[in-house]
Amino acid sequence: MAITTQDVEKIAQLANLRPSAADLDRLAAQMGAIVGYFDRLNELDTTDVPPMSHCSAMGDTALRPDTPHTPPGTGTALSNAPASGYGHFKVPRVL
């Protein structure tokens, strides 16, 4: 599928962009190369490749185990705060 400058103009309009006339030809060539790459990927035989829901196996992630725990409580949370009062963090006024 060849990408024309009219296609690029339509995409630029949808993205609220205004490329120059010189950029339209360059962008059309670049987008055409991208679409050509996907066309080459579509030629691959993927009949024996199982579908994946994630890009890596779930066992390979470095996530902590999801175990329930008791929250630390207000006193512990506010113990290192530079200023607190009435059970809340005190912060400087913004307005």
mmCIF file with all atom_site columns, C-alpha atoms in Angstrom, residues 9-88:
data_model
loop_
_atom_site.group_PDB
_atom_site.id
_atom_site.type_symbol
_atom_site.label_atom_id
_atom_site.label_alt_id
_atom_site.label_comp_id
_atom_site.label_asym_id
_atom_site.label_entity_id
_atom_site.label_seq_id
_atom_site.pdbx_PDB_ins_code
_atom_site.Cartn_x
_atom_site.Cartn_y
_atom_site.Cartn_z
_atom_site.occupancy
_atom_site.B_iso_or_equiv
_atom_site.pdbx_formal_charge
_atom_site.auth_seq_id
_atom_site.auth_comp_id
_atom_site.auth_asym_id
_atom_site.auth_atom_id
_atom_site.pdbx_PDB_model_num
ATOM 1  C CA . GLU A 1 9  ? -2.259 15.682  4.681  1.00 0.00 ? 9  GLU A CA 1
ATOM 2  C CA . LYS A 1 10 ? -5.371 13.880  5.992  1.00 0.00 ? 10 LYS A CA 1
ATOM 3  C CA . ILE A 1 11 ? -3.449 12.305  8.889  1.00 0.00 ? 11 ILE A CA 1
ATOM 4  C CA . ALA A 1 12 ? -1.821 15.658  9.695  1.00 0.00 ? 12 ALA A CA 1
ATOM 5  C CA . GLN A 1 13 ? -5.238 17.332  9.691  1.00 0.00 ? 13 GLN A CA 1
ATOM 6  C CA . LEU A 1 14 ? -6.608 14.695  12.080 1.00 0.00 ? 14 LEU A CA 1
ATOM 7  C CA . ALA A 1 15 ? -3.600 15.228  14.360 1.00 0.00 ? 15 ALA A CA 1
ATOM 8  C CA . ASN A 1 16 ? -3.996 19.021  14.113 1.00 0.00 ? 16 ASN A CA 1
ATOM 9  C CA . LEU A 1 17 ? -0.556 19.367  12.499 1.00 0.00 ? 17 LEU A CA 1
ATOM 10 C CA . ARG A 1 18 ? 0.487  21.600  9.632  1.00 0.00 ? 18 ARG A CA 1
ATOM 11 C CA . PRO A 1 19 ? 3.593  20.170  7.950  1.00 0.00 ? 19 PRO A CA 1
ATOM 12 C CA . SER A 1 20 ? 5.239  22.183  5.207  1.00 0.00 ? 20 SER A CA 1
ATOM 13 C CA . ALA A 1 21 ? 5.004  21.116  1.566  1.00 0.00 ? 21 ALA A CA 1
ATOM 14 C CA . ALA A 1 22 ? 8.620  19.948  1.698  1.00 0.00 ? 22 ALA A CA 1
ATOM 15 C CA . ASP A 1 23 ? 7.838  17.735  4.695  1.00 0.00 ? 23 ASP A CA 1
ATOM 16 C CA . LEU A 1 24 ? 4.846  16.079  3.009  1.00 0.00 ? 24 LEU A CA 1
ATOM 17 C CA . ASP A 1 25 ? 6.983  14.155  0.513  1.00 0.00 ? 25 ASP A CA 1
ATOM 18 C CA . ARG A 1 26 ? 9.466  13.104  3.188  1.00 0.00 ? 26 ARG A CA 1
ATOM 19 C CA . LEU A 1 27 ? 6.690  11.991  5.565  1.00 0.00 ? 27 LEU A CA 1
ATOM 20 C CA . ALA A 1 28 ? 4.925  10.093  2.776  1.00 0.00 ? 28 ALA A CA 1
ATOM 21 C CA . ALA A 1 29 ? 8.126  8.176   2.019  1.00 0.00 ? 29 ALA A CA 1
ATOM 22 C CA . GLN A 1 30 ? 8.733  7.418   5.710  1.00 0.00 ? 30 GLN A CA 1
ATOM 23 C CA . MET A 1 31 ? 5.163  6.288   6.313  1.00 0.00 ? 31 MET A CA 1
ATOM 24 C CA . GLY A 1 32 ? 5.308  4.172   3.160  1.00 0.00 ? 32 GLY A CA 1
ATOM 25 C CA . ALA A 1 33 ? 8.436  2.456   4.490  1.00 0.00 ? 33 ALA A CA 1
ATOM 26 C CA . ILE A 1 34 ? 6.674  1.700   7.785  1.00 0.00 ? 34 ILE A CA 1
ATOM 27 C CA . VAL A 1 35 ? 3.624  0.250   6.044  1.00 0.00 ? 35 VAL A CA 1
ATOM 28 C CA . GLY A 1 36 ? 5.943  -1.746  3.770  1.00 0.00 ? 36 GLY A CA 1
ATOM 29 C CA . TYR A 1 37 ? 7.648  -3.209  6.831  1.00 0.00 ? 37 TYR A CA 1
ATOM 30 C CA . PHE A 1 38 ? 4.290  -4.343  8.217  1.00 0.00 ? 38 PHE A CA 1
ATOM 31 C CA . ASP A 1 39 ? 3.449  -5.875  4.848  1.00 0.00 ? 39 ASP A CA 1
ATOM 32 C CA . ARG A 1 40 ? 6.666  -7.893  5.095  1.00 0.00 ? 40 ARG A CA 1
ATOM 33 C CA . LEU A 1 41 ? 5.711  -9.011  8.614  1.00 0.00 ? 41 LEU A CA 1
ATOM 34 C CA . ASN A 1 42 ? 2.307  -10.146 7.361  1.00 0.00 ? 42 ASN A CA 1
ATOM 35 C CA . GLU A 1 43 ? 4.074  -12.554 4.989  1.00 0.00 ? 43 GLU A CA 1
ATOM 36 C CA . LEU A 1 44 ? 5.498  -14.566 7.922  1.00 0.00 ? 44 LEU A CA 1
ATOM 37 C CA . ASP A 1 45 ? 3.922  -17.915 8.743  1.00 0.00 ? 45 ASP A CA 1
ATOM 38 C CA . THR A 1 46 ? 2.626  -17.655 12.313 1.00 0.00 ? 46 THR A CA 1
ATOM 39 C CA . THR A 1 47 ? 0.357  -20.705 12.356 1.00 0.00 ? 47 THR A CA 1
ATOM 40 C CA . ASP A 1 48 ? 2.373  -22.514 15.061 1.00 0.00 ? 48 ASP A CA 1
ATOM 41 C CA . VAL A 1 49 ? 3.015  -19.423 17.207 1.00 0.00 ? 49 VAL A CA 1
ATOM 42 C CA . PRO A 1 50 ? 0.707  -19.272 20.240 1.00 0.00 ? 50 PRO A CA 1
ATOM 43 C CA . PRO A 1 51 ? -0.903 -15.895 20.989 1.00 0.00 ? 51 PRO A CA 1
ATOM 44 C CA . MET A 1 52 ? 0.506  -13.924 23.903 1.00 0.00 ? 52 MET A CA 1
ATOM 45 C CA . SER A 1 53 ? -1.330 -11.622 26.268 1.00 0.00 ? 53 SER A CA 1
ATOM 46 C CA . HIS A 1 54 ? 1.927  -10.019 27.454 1.00 0.00 ? 54 HIS A CA 1
ATOM 47 C CA . CYS A 1 55 ? 5.225  -9.307  25.744 1.00 0.00 ? 55 CYS A CA 1
ATOM 48 C CA . SER A 1 56 ? 7.064  -11.472 28.291 1.00 0.00 ? 56 SER A CA 1
ATOM 49 C CA . ALA A 1 57 ? 6.168  -14.519 30.323 1.00 0.00 ? 57 ALA A CA 1
ATOM 50 C CA . MET A 1 58 ? 4.406  -13.595 33.541 1.00 0.00 ? 58 MET A CA 1
ATOM 51 C CA . GLY A 1 59 ? 6.861  -15.627 35.631 1.00 0.00 ? 59 GLY A CA 1
ATOM 52 C CA . ASP A 1 60 ? 9.764  -13.471 34.464 1.00 0.00 ? 60 ASP A CA 1
ATOM 53 C CA . THR A 1 61 ? 8.558  -10.236 36.054 1.00 0.00 ? 61 THR A CA 1
ATOM 54 C CA . ALA A 1 62 ? 10.081 -8.837  39.211 1.00 0.00 ? 62 ALA A CA 1
ATOM 55 C CA . LEU A 1 63 ? 6.830  -7.992  40.956 1.00 0.00 ? 63 LEU A CA 1
ATOM 56 C CA . ARG A 1 64 ? 6.387  -8.409  44.675 1.00 0.00 ? 64 ARG A CA 1
ATOM 57 C CA . PRO A 1 65 ? 3.828  -10.957 45.843 1.00 0.00 ? 65 PRO A CA 1
ATOM 58 C CA . ASP A 1 66 ? 0.357  -9.531  46.365 1.00 0.00 ? 66 ASP A CA 1
ATOM 59 C CA . THR A 1 67 ? -0.176 -10.215 50.054 1.00 0.00 ? 67 THR A CA 1
ATOM 60 C CA . PRO A 1 68 ? -2.614 -8.364  52.306 1.00 0.00 ? 68 PRO A CA 1
ATOM 61 C CA . HIS A 1 69 ? -1.155 -6.324  55.138 1.00 0.00 ? 69 HIS A CA 1
ATOM 62 C CA . THR A 1 70 ? -2.292 -3.834  57.753 1.00 0.00 ? 70 THR A CA 1
ATOM 63 C CA . PRO A 1 71 ? -1.709 -0.173  56.850 1.00 0.00 ? 71 PRO A CA 1
ATOM 64 C CA . PRO A 1 72 ? 0.877  1.609   59.014 1.00 0.00 ? 72 PRO A CA 1
ATOM 65 C CA . GLY A 1 73 ? -1.582 3.986   60.669 1.00 0.00 ? 73 GLY A CA 1
ATOM 66 C CA . THR A 1 74 ? -1.684 7.767   60.987 1.00 0.00 ? 74 THR A CA 1
ATOM 67 C CA . GLY A 1 75 ? 1.013  8.041   63.650 1.00 0.00 ? 75 GLY A CA 1
ATOM 68 C CA . THR A 1 76 ? 3.576  6.071   61.662 1.00 0.00 ? 76 THR A CA 1
ATOM 69 C CA . ALA A 1 77 ? 2.723  7.869   58.418 1.00 0.00 ? 77 ALA A CA 1
ATOM 70 C CA . LEU A 1 78 ? 3.111  11.313  60.012 1.00 0.00 ? 78 LEU A CA 1
ATOM 71 C CA . SER A 1 79 ? 6.190  10.472  62.121 1.00 0.00 ? 79 SER A CA 1
ATOM 72 C CA . ASN A 1 80 ? 8.664  11.684  59.446 1.00 0.00 ? 80 ASN A CA 1
ATOM 73 C CA . ALA A 1 81 ? 6.551  14.584  58.156 1.00 0.00 ? 81 ALA A CA 1
ATOM 74 C CA . PRO A 1 82 ? 8.178  18.018  58.490 1.00 0.00 ? 82 PRO A CA 1
ATOM 75 C CA . ALA A 1 83 ? 4.859  19.453  59.737 1.00 0.00 ? 83 ALA A CA 1
ATOM 76 C CA . SER A 1 84 ? 1.619  17.805  60.753 1.00 0.00 ? 84 SER A CA 1
ATOM 77 C CA . GLY A 1 85 ? -1.465 18.646  62.715 1.00 0.00 ? 85 GLY A CA 1
ATOM 78 C CA . TYR A 1 86 ? -4.899 17.199  63.449 1.00 0.00 ? 86 TYR A CA 1
ATOM 79 C CA . GLY A 1 87 ? -3.845 13.904  61.882 1.00 0.00 ? 87 GLY A CA 1
ATOM 80 C CA . HIS A 1 88 ? -2.896 15.439  58.512 1.00 0.00 ? 88 HIS A CA 1
#
